[in-house]
Tab-separated table of C-alpha atoms and ligand atoms in Angstrom:
chain	number	residue	atom	x	y	z
D	20	MET	CA	-29.723	94.796	24.729
D	21	TYR	CA	-33.160	96.398	24.612
D	22	ASN	CA	-31.751	99.121	22.410
D	23	GLU	CA	-30.255	96.579	20.066
D	24	PHE	CA	-33.651	94.837	19.895
D	25	GLY	CA	-35.078	98.224	18.833
D	26	ILE	CA	-36.971	99.270	21.942
D	27	LYS	CA	-36.358	102.781	23.229
D	28	LYS	CA	-36.200	103.837	26.869
D	29	GLU	CA	-39.491	105.791	26.753
D	30	LEU	CA	-41.358	102.721	25.560
D	31	LEU	CA	-39.847	100.611	28.336
D	32	ASN	CA	-40.915	103.235	30.857
D	33	LEU	CA	-44.432	103.131	29.497
D	34	ALA	CA	-44.375	99.330	29.723
D	35	SER	CA	-43.410	99.491	33.422
D	36	GLU	CA	-46.195	101.946	34.099
D	37	VAL	CA	-48.682	99.687	32.307
D	38	GLU	CA	-47.532	96.593	34.190
D	39	LYS	CA	-48.375	98.326	37.468
D	40	GLU	CA	-51.872	99.090	36.200
D	41	ILE	CA	-52.615	95.527	35.110
D	42	LYS	CA	-51.588	93.729	38.309
D	43	VAL	CA	-55.164	92.903	39.290
D	44	GLN	CA	-55.877	91.343	35.897
D	45	PHE	CA	-52.726	89.244	36.149
D	46	GLU	CA	-53.760	87.940	39.577
D	47	ASP	CA	-57.137	86.835	38.203
D	48	ILE	CA	-55.444	85.086	35.286
D	49	GLU	CA	-53.071	83.260	37.651
D	50	GLU	CA	-55.924	82.067	39.825
D	51	ILE	CA	-57.764	80.619	36.819
D	52	CYS	CA	-54.522	79.031	35.619
D	53	GLU	CA	-54.069	77.191	38.882
D	54	TYR	CA	-57.650	75.948	38.842
D	55	ASN	CA	-57.351	74.635	35.276
D	56	SER	CA	-53.975	73.079	36.073
D	57	LEU	CA	-55.697	71.158	38.841
D	58	LYS	CA	-58.340	69.968	36.367
D	59	VAL	CA	-55.601	68.651	34.081
D	60	LEU	CA	-53.611	67.053	36.889
D	61	ASN	CA	-56.701	65.290	38.219
D	62	ALA	CA	-57.503	63.934	34.752
D	63	PHE	CA	-53.945	62.600	34.390
D	64	ARG	CA	-54.091	60.995	37.839
D	65	GLU	CA	-57.524	59.503	37.335
D	66	ASN	CA	-56.423	57.867	34.085
D	67	ASN	CA	-53.119	56.643	35.506
D	68	ILE	CA	-51.053	58.234	32.780
D	69	SER	CA	-47.762	56.384	32.548
D	70	ASP	CA	-44.899	55.658	30.211
D	71	MET	CA	-46.850	53.165	28.149
D	72	HIS	CA	-49.249	55.869	26.997
D	73	PHE	CA	-46.384	57.620	25.215
D	74	ASN	CA	-45.966	54.699	22.809
D	75	GLN	CA	-47.204	54.921	19.267
D	76	THR	CA	-49.095	52.880	16.736
D	77	THR	CA	-48.647	52.999	12.973
D	78	GLY	CA	-50.700	51.692	10.063
D	79	TYR	CA	-54.382	51.263	10.945
D	80	GLY	CA	-53.761	52.188	14.551
D	81	TYR	CA	-55.720	49.379	16.213
D	82	GLY	CA	-55.571	49.180	19.996
D	83	ASP	CA	-53.702	52.415	20.580
D	84	ILE	CA	-53.840	52.618	24.379
D	85	GLY	CA	-52.161	56.010	24.454
D	86	ARG	CA	-54.616	57.524	21.970
D	87	ASN	CA	-57.625	56.024	23.738
D	88	THR	CA	-56.457	57.260	27.125
D	89	ILE	CA	-55.687	60.740	25.808
D	90	GLU	CA	-59.285	60.910	24.650
D	91	LYS	CA	-60.449	59.999	28.156
D	92	VAL	CA	-58.208	62.669	29.657
D	93	PHE	CA	-59.539	65.325	27.292
D	94	ALA	CA	-63.102	64.225	27.993
D	95	LYS	CA	-62.540	64.543	31.734
D	96	VAL	CA	-60.944	67.978	31.449
D	97	LEU	CA	-63.709	69.298	29.197
D	98	GLY	CA	-66.604	67.741	31.101
D	99	ALA	CA	-67.452	65.494	28.139
D	100	GLU	CA	-68.815	61.953	27.933
D	101	ASP	CA	-66.292	61.196	25.229
D	102	ALA	CA	-63.775	62.920	22.962
D	103	LEU	CA	-62.094	62.454	19.625
D	104	VAL	CA	-58.566	63.891	19.753
D	105	ARG	CA	-56.654	63.202	16.597
D	106	SER	CA	-53.745	64.388	14.517
D	107	GLN	CA	-55.758	63.170	11.508
D	108	PHE	CA	-57.708	66.402	11.886
D	109	ILE	CA	-55.623	68.795	9.832
D	110	SER	CA	-57.116	71.904	11.456
D	111	GLY	CA	-59.908	73.277	13.577
D	112	THR	CA	-61.864	73.939	10.405
D	113	HIS	CA	-61.491	70.279	9.483
D	114	ALA	CA	-62.864	69.149	12.850
D	115	LEU	CA	-65.795	71.558	12.498
D	116	THR	CA	-66.388	70.250	8.982
D	117	VAL	CA	-66.264	66.627	10.083
D	118	SER	CA	-68.758	67.263	12.855
D	119	LEU	CA	-71.164	69.180	10.606
D	120	PHE	CA	-71.092	66.446	7.950
D	121	ALA	CA	-71.414	63.858	10.726
D	122	PHE	CA	-74.524	65.358	12.343
D	123	LEU	CA	-76.429	66.796	9.387
D	124	ARG	CA	-78.382	64.908	6.718
D	125	PRO	CA	-79.899	66.118	3.431
D	126	GLY	CA	-82.895	68.347	4.154
D	127	ASP	CA	-81.657	69.307	7.625
D	128	THR	CA	-81.224	72.916	8.690
D	129	PHE	CA	-78.088	74.244	10.314
D	130	LEU	CA	-78.586	77.489	12.242
D	131	SER	CA	-75.801	79.780	13.392
D	132	ILE	CA	-76.910	82.085	16.208
D	133	THR	CA	-73.719	84.141	16.423
D	134	GLY	CA	-73.956	85.609	12.929
D	135	LYS	CA	-71.789	84.426	10.097
D	136	PRO	CA	-69.356	81.707	11.204
D	137	TYR	CA	-65.583	81.856	10.842
D	138	ASP	CA	-64.410	82.730	7.328
D	139	THR	CA	-62.942	79.310	6.503
D	140	LEU	CA	-66.416	77.777	6.919
D	141	ASP	CA	-67.875	79.789	4.012
D	142	SER	CA	-66.962	77.102	1.480
D	143	VAL	CA	-67.931	74.335	3.886
D	144	ILE	CA	-71.431	75.723	4.392
D	145	GLY	CA	-71.847	76.860	0.791
D	146	ILE	CA	-71.990	80.602	1.504
D	147	GLU	CA	-69.121	80.526	-0.968
D	148	GLU	CA	-70.161	78.100	-3.724
D	149	ASN	CA	-68.352	74.783	-3.581
D	150	GLU	CA	-69.434	71.487	-5.079
D	151	SER	CA	-68.533	69.647	-1.864
D	152	SER	CA	-70.263	72.062	0.522
D	153	LEU	CA	-73.061	71.169	2.942
D	154	LYS	CA	-75.363	73.089	0.616
D	155	ALA	CA	-74.351	70.845	-2.297
D	156	PHE	CA	-75.522	67.903	-0.150
D	157	GLY	CA	-78.915	69.532	0.389
D	158	ILE	CA	-78.276	70.922	3.858
D	159	LYS	CA	-79.854	74.296	4.500
D	160	TYR	CA	-78.118	77.116	6.307
D	161	GLU	CA	-79.633	79.981	8.282
D	162	GLN	CA	-78.151	82.545	10.607
D	163	ILE	CA	-79.347	84.906	13.279
D	164	ASP	CA	-77.059	87.832	13.974
D	165	LEU	CA	-76.051	89.066	17.407
D	166	ILE	CA	-77.605	92.343	18.517
D	167	ASN	CA	-75.178	94.579	20.424
D	168	ASN	CA	-73.089	91.526	21.315
D	169	GLU	CA	-76.083	89.690	22.762
D	170	PHE	CA	-78.045	86.767	21.396
D	171	ASP	CA	-81.217	87.772	19.566
D	172	LYS	CA	-83.247	85.666	21.981
D	173	GLU	CA	-86.642	86.345	20.489
D	174	SER	CA	-85.654	85.387	16.939
D	175	ILE	CA	-83.761	82.331	18.153
D	176	ILE	CA	-86.649	81.012	20.245
D	177	ASN	CA	-89.189	81.674	17.498
D	178	ARG	CA	-87.022	79.815	15.031
D	179	VAL	CA	-86.202	76.737	17.149
D	180	LYS	CA	-89.800	76.391	18.439
D	181	THR	CA	-90.811	75.091	15.000
D	182	GLY	CA	-88.654	72.027	15.558
D	183	ASN	CA	-87.106	71.646	12.119
D	184	VAL	CA	-83.680	72.999	13.013
D	185	LYS	CA	-81.281	70.070	13.430
D	186	LEU	CA	-78.222	71.884	14.728
D	187	ILE	CA	-77.365	75.220	16.298
D	188	GLU	CA	-73.842	76.546	16.165
D	189	ILE	CA	-72.457	79.051	18.637
D	190	GLN	CA	-69.056	80.479	17.803
D	191	ARG	CA	-67.653	81.957	21.000
D	192	SER	CA	-64.549	83.660	19.693
D	193	ARG	CA	-65.050	86.609	17.404
D	194	GLY	CA	-63.247	85.196	14.387
D	195	TYR	CA	-62.660	88.076	11.992
D	196	ALA	CA	-65.878	89.823	12.964
D	197	ASN	CA	-65.939	93.099	14.812
D	198	ARG	CA	-67.815	91.908	17.883
D	199	ASN	CA	-67.184	90.738	21.423
D	200	SER	CA	-66.502	87.131	22.281
D	201	ILE	CA	-69.295	85.167	23.911
D	202	GLN	CA	-69.027	84.729	27.673
D	203	ILE	CA	-69.834	81.353	29.211
D	204	GLU	CA	-72.756	82.954	31.101
D	205	GLN	CA	-74.291	84.013	27.783
D	206	VAL	CA	-73.904	80.462	26.472
D	207	GLU	CA	-75.512	79.050	29.591
D	208	ASP	CA	-78.417	81.464	29.421
D	209	ILE	CA	-79.267	80.900	25.760
D	210	ILE	CA	-79.014	77.104	26.103
D	211	LYS	CA	-81.502	77.213	28.999
D	212	GLU	CA	-83.899	79.256	26.865
D	213	ILE	CA	-83.518	76.963	23.850
D	214	ARG	CA	-84.094	73.852	25.952
D	215	LYS	CA	-87.397	75.249	27.233
D	216	VAL	CA	-88.825	74.988	23.719
D	217	ASN	CA	-86.641	72.388	22.004
D	218	LYS	CA	-85.012	69.357	23.610
D	219	GLU	CA	-83.739	67.737	20.402
D	220	VAL	CA	-81.697	70.347	18.569
D	221	ILE	CA	-77.941	69.659	18.711
D	222	ILE	CA	-76.106	72.576	20.292
D	223	MET	CA	-72.567	72.726	18.989
D	224	ILE	CA	-69.909	75.181	20.100
D	225	ASP	CA	-66.979	76.388	18.061
D	226	ASN	CA	-64.711	76.660	21.094
D	227	CYS	CA	-61.543	77.782	19.284
D	228	TYR	CA	-59.426	80.139	21.423
D	229	CYS	CA	-61.703	79.817	24.466
D	230	GLU	CA	-60.461	76.744	26.356
D	231	PHE	CA	-59.011	77.469	29.808
D	232	VAL	CA	-59.719	81.209	29.566
D	233	GLY	CA	-62.237	80.721	32.358
D	234	LYS	CA	-62.987	77.949	34.834
D	235	ILE	CA	-66.060	76.552	33.111
D	236	GLU	CA	-66.256	74.959	29.660
D	237	PRO	CA	-69.425	74.938	27.497
D	238	LEU	CA	-70.293	71.249	28.015
D	239	GLU	CA	-70.679	72.018	31.723
D	240	VAL	CA	-73.472	74.476	30.935
D	241	GLY	CA	-75.457	72.233	28.637
D	242	ALA	CA	-73.797	72.279	25.203
D	243	ASP	CA	-73.920	68.933	23.379
D	244	VAL	CA	-70.611	69.087	21.587
D	245	ILE	CA	-67.577	71.375	21.370
D	246	VAL	CA	-64.854	71.627	18.766
D	247	GLY	CA	-61.392	73.183	18.868
D	248	SER	CA	-57.915	73.171	17.404
D	249	LEU	CA	-54.745	71.781	18.973
D	250	ILE	CA	-52.530	74.463	17.474
D	251	LYS	CA	-54.526	76.813	19.663
D	252	ASN	CA	-55.248	76.645	23.406
D	253	LEU	CA	-55.356	72.949	24.288
D	254	GLY	CA	-52.213	72.052	22.358
D	255	GLY	CA	-50.215	74.221	24.764
D	256	GLY	CA	-47.804	75.158	21.965
D	257	ILE	CA	-46.475	71.601	21.952
D	258	ALA	CA	-48.988	69.606	19.906
D	259	PRO	CA	-47.625	69.746	16.332
D	260	ASN	CA	-51.120	69.636	14.784
D	261	GLY	CA	-54.582	68.176	15.333
D	262	ALA	CA	-57.967	69.094	16.719
D	263	TYR	CA	-60.661	67.692	18.980
D	264	ILE	CA	-64.397	67.073	19.132
D	265	ALA	CA	-65.808	66.436	22.602
D	266	GLY	CA	-69.236	66.023	24.137
D	267	ARG	CA	-72.146	63.587	24.019
D	268	LYS	CA	-70.992	60.030	23.362
D	269	ASP	CA	-73.313	59.446	20.386
D	270	LEU	CA	-72.154	62.651	18.703
D	271	VAL	CA	-68.479	61.875	19.223
D	272	GLU	CA	-69.121	58.429	17.729
D	273	LEU	CA	-70.870	59.927	14.692
D	274	SER	CA	-67.889	62.251	14.234
D	275	ALA	CA	-65.464	59.342	14.435
D	276	GLN	CA	-67.439	57.403	11.794
D	277	ARG	CA	-67.157	60.405	9.510
D	278	LEU	CA	-63.484	61.171	10.224
D	279	THR	CA	-62.395	57.568	9.624
D	280	VAL	CA	-64.739	54.941	8.198
D	281	PRO	CA	-68.347	53.946	8.927
D	282	GLY	CA	-68.016	50.761	10.911
D	283	GLN	CA	-64.549	51.576	12.251
D	284	GLY	CA	-64.891	54.990	13.906
D	285	LYS	CA	-62.676	55.521	16.931
D	286	GLU	CA	-61.036	52.105	16.657
D	287	VAL	CA	-58.641	53.226	13.938
D	288	GLY	CA	-56.236	56.133	13.458
D	289	PRO	CA	-52.564	55.667	14.291
D	290	SER	CA	-51.049	58.071	16.798
D	291	LEU	CA	-47.723	58.117	14.893
D	292	GLY	CA	-45.591	59.251	17.808
D	293	MET	CA	-47.859	62.108	18.854
D	294	ASN	CA	-49.155	60.740	22.143
D	295	LYS	CA	-46.522	62.190	24.421
D	296	LEU	CA	-46.698	65.560	22.679
D	297	LEU	CA	-50.480	65.761	23.029
D	298	LEU	CA	-50.287	64.918	26.715
D	299	GLN	CA	-47.464	67.358	27.327
D	300	GLY	CA	-49.328	70.016	25.369
D	301	LEU	CA	-52.453	69.604	27.474
D	302	PHE	CA	-50.305	69.658	30.604
D	303	PHE	CA	-48.824	73.026	29.624
D	304	ALA	CA	-52.047	74.439	28.206
D	305	PRO	CA	-53.411	76.219	31.325
D	306	SER	CA	-50.152	78.082	31.762
D	307	VAL	CA	-49.702	78.868	28.076
D	308	VAL	CA	-53.261	80.193	27.883
D	309	ALA	CA	-52.493	82.340	30.941
D	310	SER	CA	-49.362	83.725	29.228
D	311	SER	CA	-51.402	84.497	26.130
D	312	LEU	CA	-53.995	86.308	28.231
D	313	LYS	CA	-51.333	88.355	30.005
D	314	THR	CA	-49.784	89.279	26.670
D	315	ALA	CA	-53.215	90.364	25.416
D	316	VAL	CA	-53.953	92.447	28.525
D	317	PHE	CA	-50.538	94.107	28.274
D	318	ALA	CA	-50.980	94.874	24.574
D	319	SER	CA	-54.477	96.203	25.158
D	320	ARG	CA	-53.392	98.742	27.780
D	321	MET	CA	-50.237	99.742	25.883
D	322	LEU	CA	-52.079	100.427	22.639
D	323	GLU	CA	-54.908	102.191	24.412
D	324	LYS	CA	-52.362	104.531	26.008
D	325	LEU	CA	-50.862	105.141	22.598
D	326	GLY	CA	-54.235	106.299	21.287
D	327	TYR	CA	-55.464	103.219	19.417
D	328	ASN	CA	-58.694	101.355	19.949
D	329	PRO	CA	-58.195	97.881	21.446
D	330	SER	CA	-60.898	95.353	22.269
D	331	PRO	CA	-61.303	94.012	24.875
D	332	LYS	CA	-59.982	96.816	27.061
D	333	TYR	CA	-57.399	95.658	29.591
D	334	ASN	CA	-59.940	95.531	32.423
D	335	GLU	CA	-62.800	93.890	30.536
D	336	LYS	CA	-63.748	90.276	31.150
D	337	ARG	CA	-62.351	87.951	28.490
D	338	ALA	CA	-63.836	84.857	26.914
D	339	ASP	CA	-60.979	84.072	24.522
D	340	ILE	CA	-57.294	84.863	23.987
D	341	VAL	CA	-57.867	87.185	21.041
D	342	GLN	CA	-56.934	90.853	21.296
D	343	THR	CA	-58.050	93.152	18.531
D	344	ILE	CA	-56.658	96.569	17.808
D	345	ALA	CA	-58.392	98.909	15.385
D	346	PHE	CA	-55.717	100.952	13.632
D	347	GLY	CA	-58.033	102.902	11.360
D	348	GLU	CA	-55.608	102.818	8.459
D	349	LYS	CA	-53.758	100.186	6.506
D	350	GLU	CA	-50.141	101.280	6.991
D	351	SER	CA	-50.022	101.030	10.813
D	352	LEU	CA	-51.834	97.716	10.721
D	353	ILE	CA	-49.299	96.215	8.345
D	354	LYS	CA	-46.335	97.691	10.272
D	355	TYR	CA	-47.670	96.315	13.545
D	356	CYS	CA	-48.069	92.820	12.085
D	357	GLN	CA	-44.609	92.988	10.545
D	358	GLY	CA	-43.218	94.057	13.936
D	359	ILE	CA	-44.806	91.008	15.585
D	360	GLN	CA	-42.939	88.883	13.061
D	361	MET	CA	-39.658	90.702	13.826
D	362	GLY	CA	-40.146	89.981	17.518
D	363	SER	CA	-40.644	86.245	16.943
D	364	PRO	CA	-38.139	83.460	17.571
D	365	VAL	CA	-38.530	81.833	14.134
D	366	ASP	CA	-38.367	83.569	10.741
D	367	ALA	CA	-37.753	86.926	12.428
D	368	SER	CA	-36.231	88.336	9.249
D	369	SER	CA	-39.185	87.420	7.022
D	370	ILE	CA	-41.536	90.274	6.247
D	371	PRO	CA	-45.180	89.215	5.964
D	372	GLU	CA	-47.290	90.872	3.262
D	373	PRO	CA	-51.049	90.724	2.608
D	374	TRP	CA	-52.002	87.890	0.240
D	375	ASP	CA	-54.987	85.966	-1.138
D	376	MET	CA	-55.150	83.171	1.390
D	377	PRO	CA	-57.283	80.112	0.537
D	378	GLY	CA	-60.541	80.143	2.476
D	379	TYR	CA	-60.647	83.905	3.093
D	380	GLN	CA	-62.588	86.548	1.160
D	381	ASP	CA	-60.274	89.553	1.660
D	382	GLN	CA	-56.529	89.721	1.437
D	383	VAL	CA	-55.022	88.626	4.740
D	384	ILE	CA	-51.720	89.448	6.417
D	385	MET	CA	-50.432	86.846	8.844
D	386	ALA	CA	-47.513	87.305	11.194
D	387	SER	CA	-46.438	84.118	12.869
D	388	GLY	CA	-42.845	83.305	13.642
D	389	ALA	CA	-43.808	80.072	15.299
D	390	PHE	CA	-42.186	76.721	15.992
D	391	THR	CA	-45.339	75.075	14.671
D	392	GLN	CA	-46.390	76.523	11.335
D	393	GLY	CA	-49.572	78.544	11.583
D	394	SER	CA	-49.814	77.992	15.322
D	395	SER	CA	-51.769	80.801	16.891
D	396	ILE	CA	-51.225	79.855	20.520
D	397	GLU	CA	-47.732	81.142	19.784
D	398	LEU	CA	-47.632	84.934	19.453
D	399	SER	CA	-49.265	85.725	16.147
D	400	CYS	CA	-51.158	88.536	14.548
D	401	ASP	CA	-53.352	88.476	11.512
D	402	ALA	CA	-55.707	90.798	9.762
D	403	PRO	CA	-58.023	90.837	6.787
D	404	ILE	CA	-57.183	93.985	4.846
D	405	ARG	CA	-60.497	95.812	5.151
D	406	PRO	CA	-61.664	98.900	7.084
D	407	PRO	CA	-61.466	99.704	9.980
D	408	TYR	CA	-58.158	97.822	9.676
D	409	ILE	CA	-58.319	95.636	12.724
D	410	ALA	CA	-55.449	93.414	13.803
D	411	PHE	CA	-56.330	90.133	15.531
D	412	MET	CA	-53.501	89.262	17.852
D	413	GLN	CA	-53.249	86.175	20.021
D	414	GLY	CA	-50.920	83.774	21.736
D	415	GLY	CA	-47.686	83.963	23.637
D	416	LEU	CA	-45.959	80.822	24.918
D	417	THR	CA	-44.561	82.835	27.803
D	418	TYR	CA	-45.579	86.297	28.940
D	419	GLU	CA	-42.009	87.574	28.655
D	420	TYR	CA	-41.757	86.626	24.970
D	421	GLY	CA	-45.252	87.945	24.374
D	422	LYS	CA	-44.424	91.290	25.937
D	423	LEU	CA	-41.189	91.617	23.967
D	424	GLY	CA	-43.030	90.830	20.737
D	425	VAL	CA	-45.655	93.472	21.446
D	426	LEU	CA	-42.975	96.075	22.262
D	427	LYS	CA	-41.175	95.251	19.028
D	428	ALA	CA	-44.397	95.631	17.056
D	429	ILE	CA	-45.156	99.000	18.639
D	430	SER	CA	-41.613	100.202	17.943
D	431	ASN	CA	-41.880	99.132	14.318
D	432	MET	CA	-45.112	101.030	13.878
D	433	LYS	CA	-44.087	104.314	15.458
V	21	LIG	C1	-59.076	79.312	14.305
V	21	LIG	C2	-60.527	79.221	14.295
V	21	LIG	C3	-61.195	78.289	13.503
V	21	LIG	C4	-60.503	77.398	12.529
V	21	LIG	O1	-59.384	76.779	12.996
V	21	LIG	P1	-58.179	76.415	12.005
V	21	LIG	O2	-57.404	75.463	12.809
V	21	LIG	O3	-57.451	77.677	11.695
V	21	LIG	O4	-58.778	75.803	10.787
V	21	LIG	C5	-62.568	78.227	13.588
V	21	LIG	N1	-63.247	79.053	14.384
V	21	LIG	C6	-62.643	79.971	15.144
V	21	LIG	C7	-63.472	80.872	16.005
V	21	LIG	C8	-61.267	80.090	15.125
V	21	LIG	O5	-60.673	80.999	15.882
């Protein structure tokens, strides 16, 4: 069967060897998974989740007990005062956009302290001209780059001391940048420093890909608000779409007024049959994140042994589920991505090619044979076509499927 799938004996032998080497990492991942599962279970118990919460509302969505309770469960799990968890968010980018437009007013300054934010925010901020950008509404943007994967503390403190920065964004995951992801300890440290000189500035975290990777979430170390997608970690591969904003009550309320209607906020928004799926997704999320992490660790060690340059290395501490592999040339990168597609359960016979995707500056290749379109908590691999030709791989609903996908990709490349 392995032969028929296109994996040769030597590769399987290498995989067995690698699995022995990564046992310690797997044990750590399992321990974190159990801890986060307990967090979820406690939140379900505390909120008395029952059958009635699986019901739906339609139309305006007044009095949706399921939706309201889901938001309490998410808040509890994330250490938030309140949360907005909605399928009316069409993506993580949309939730980030809603929160930025909710918090910022004309004349305000928005400061990113992890360098340039995720590519899809270029048009939102106005880095890429757009007549509906924050810039078009008179909101100023500044950024401070990381230095050797650390916050540029001096520049950040000097800038926020002046008091006219309204919002700071920290993007933990690396996006399409060639840098490390931001550890929770780094977030904690910089927030402490910022708070010494500025109590007012809103500290917002783009938490995409980071939930449940560790035991502590950013709100627990002083962040004001966090944002993430439900077709990533917290959707557990089951949520069919949506995103969340969680944190300080006033900020969640402002976000709700922007997402729906001033004056209506959280009170409206029909759940349209999604409630059970969102709850089930969250329930599975710790384990699905663990499977994604195991897949990433396995891929990292395999590709390192084969002479490529993965980051993080298999034994490095992770802050997100993303595994990058620098291929150095275009052909291997494309073949690897195409192999990930071949090893997927859906659309396995489609062959992804680089294309001009909306919201991205370079051509992008995206491999994702997922049950939910574009879901990247399911095994997926994407890459902007630019040197040094780095693939960004993430996801894996189960470790077994993740491993098989990675083996298929390696076979396709060699
Ligand atoms: C995925 C991602 C986003 C955007 O999420 P979408 O749901 O794809 O719009 C934003 N920031 C980071 C770091 C991401 O990984």
